[in-house]
CSV table of C-alpha atoms in Angstrom, one decimal:
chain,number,residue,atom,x,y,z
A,1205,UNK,CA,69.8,98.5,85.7
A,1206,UNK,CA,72.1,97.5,89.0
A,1207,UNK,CA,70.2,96.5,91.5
A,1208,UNK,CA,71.0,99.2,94.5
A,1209,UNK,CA,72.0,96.0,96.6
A,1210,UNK,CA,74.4,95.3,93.8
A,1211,UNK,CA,76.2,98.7,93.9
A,1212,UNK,CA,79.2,99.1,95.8
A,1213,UNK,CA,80.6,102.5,97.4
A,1214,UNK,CA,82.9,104.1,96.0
A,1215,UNK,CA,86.0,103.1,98.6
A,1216,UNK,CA,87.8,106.7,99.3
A,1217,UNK,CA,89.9,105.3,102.4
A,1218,UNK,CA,91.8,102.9,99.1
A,1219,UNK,CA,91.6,105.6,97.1
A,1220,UNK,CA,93.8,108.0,99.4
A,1221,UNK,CA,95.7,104.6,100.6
A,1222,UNK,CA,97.0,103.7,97.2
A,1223,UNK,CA,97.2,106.4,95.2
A,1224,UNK,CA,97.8,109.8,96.9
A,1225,UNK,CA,99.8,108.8,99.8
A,1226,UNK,CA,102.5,107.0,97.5
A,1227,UNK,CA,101.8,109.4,95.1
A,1228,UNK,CA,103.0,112.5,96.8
A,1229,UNK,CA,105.9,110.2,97.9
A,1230,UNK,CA,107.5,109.7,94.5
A,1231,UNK,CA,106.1,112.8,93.2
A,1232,UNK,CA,108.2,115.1,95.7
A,1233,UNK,CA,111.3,112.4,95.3
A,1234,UNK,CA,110.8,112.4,91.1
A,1235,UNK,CA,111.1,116.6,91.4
A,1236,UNK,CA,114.3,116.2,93.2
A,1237,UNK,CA,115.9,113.7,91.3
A,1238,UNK,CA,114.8,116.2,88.1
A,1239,UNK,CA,116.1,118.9,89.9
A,1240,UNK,CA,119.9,117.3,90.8
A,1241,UNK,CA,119.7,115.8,87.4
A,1242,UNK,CA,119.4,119.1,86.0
A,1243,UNK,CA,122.1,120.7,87.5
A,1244,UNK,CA,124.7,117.6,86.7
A,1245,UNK,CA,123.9,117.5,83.5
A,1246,UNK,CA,123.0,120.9,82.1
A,1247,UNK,CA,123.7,120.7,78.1
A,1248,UNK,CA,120.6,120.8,75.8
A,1249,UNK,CA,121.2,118.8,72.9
A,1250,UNK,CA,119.6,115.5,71.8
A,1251,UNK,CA,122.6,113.4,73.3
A,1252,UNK,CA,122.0,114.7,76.7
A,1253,UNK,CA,118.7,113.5,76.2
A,1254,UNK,CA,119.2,110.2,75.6
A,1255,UNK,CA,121.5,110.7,78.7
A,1256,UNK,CA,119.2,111.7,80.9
A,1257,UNK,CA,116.8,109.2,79.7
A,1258,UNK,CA,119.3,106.6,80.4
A,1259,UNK,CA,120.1,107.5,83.7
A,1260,UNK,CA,116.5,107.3,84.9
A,1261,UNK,CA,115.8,104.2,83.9
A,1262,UNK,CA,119.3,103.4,85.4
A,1263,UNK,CA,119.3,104.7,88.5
A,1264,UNK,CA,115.7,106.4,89.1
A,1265,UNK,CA,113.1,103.9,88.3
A,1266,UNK,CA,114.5,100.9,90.1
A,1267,UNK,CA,114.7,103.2,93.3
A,1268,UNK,CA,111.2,104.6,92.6
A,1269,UNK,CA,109.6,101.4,91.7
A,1270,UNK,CA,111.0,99.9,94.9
A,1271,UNK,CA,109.5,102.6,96.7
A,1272,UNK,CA,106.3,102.4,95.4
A,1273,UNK,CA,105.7,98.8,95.5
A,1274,UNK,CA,106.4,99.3,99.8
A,1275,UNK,CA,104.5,101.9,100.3
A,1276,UNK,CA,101.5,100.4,98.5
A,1277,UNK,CA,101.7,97.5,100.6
A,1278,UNK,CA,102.3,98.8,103.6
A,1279,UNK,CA,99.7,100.9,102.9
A,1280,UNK,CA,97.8,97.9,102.6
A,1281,UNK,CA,98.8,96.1,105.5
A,1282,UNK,CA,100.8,93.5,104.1
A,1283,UNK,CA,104.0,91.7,105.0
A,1284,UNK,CA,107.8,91.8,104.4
A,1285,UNK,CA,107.2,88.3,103.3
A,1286,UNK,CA,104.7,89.4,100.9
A,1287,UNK,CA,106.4,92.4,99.9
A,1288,UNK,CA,109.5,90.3,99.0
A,1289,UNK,CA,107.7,87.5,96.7
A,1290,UNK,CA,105.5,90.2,94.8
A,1291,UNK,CA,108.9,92.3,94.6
A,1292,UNK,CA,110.2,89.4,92.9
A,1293,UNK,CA,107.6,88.4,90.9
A,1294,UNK,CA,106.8,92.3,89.4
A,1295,UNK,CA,109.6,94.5,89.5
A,1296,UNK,CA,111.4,93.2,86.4
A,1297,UNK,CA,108.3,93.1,84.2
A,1298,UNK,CA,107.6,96.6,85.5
A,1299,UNK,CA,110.8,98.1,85.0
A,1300,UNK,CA,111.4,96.9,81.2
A,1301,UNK,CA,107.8,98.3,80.5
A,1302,UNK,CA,109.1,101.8,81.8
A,1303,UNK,CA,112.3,101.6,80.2
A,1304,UNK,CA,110.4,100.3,76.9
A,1305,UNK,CA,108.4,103.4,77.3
A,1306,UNK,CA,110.6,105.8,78.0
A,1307,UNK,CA,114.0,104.6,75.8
């Protein structure tokens, strides 16, 4: 058993900084990048597909991974400095793991 000294409360403020505040961010900007990529490209066959795939990870995910990573650390209180070396550091290793994912 954890001591009741040990245990830590749950941290809702984090929760709601780093999650649902970004979240409905790219959430409402991912439906209206679906929604104008719909209308451009409105075929249904496998090639568009593979088009639409391609143009996310293109065009889509560096915007929406840029985003993210700012709002999370504003969100947290941090630095442009900051910002800039993490963006540097994480944003290529992130983005080939989405496209890996998704291509």
């Amino acid at each position: 058993r954890v001591p009741k000294a040990a245990k830590k409360k749950y941290d809702w403020k984090r929760t709601l900084r780093y999650v649902v505040c970004p979240g409905l961010c790219l959430g409402i900007s991912a439906y209206v990048e679906l929604v104008v990529l719909m209308g451009e490209v409105q075929a249904q066959d496998w090639g568009t597909v593979f088009l639409k795939t391609a143009i996310d990870c293109a065009v889509y995910y560096p915007i929406i991974l840029s985003t993210g990573f700012a709002l999370n650390m504003l969100m947290a209180g941090r630095d442009l400095s900051y910002f800039k070396e993490k963006f540097k550091q994480d944003f290529f290793p992130t983005w080939i793991a989405a496209v890996i994912l998704w291509a």
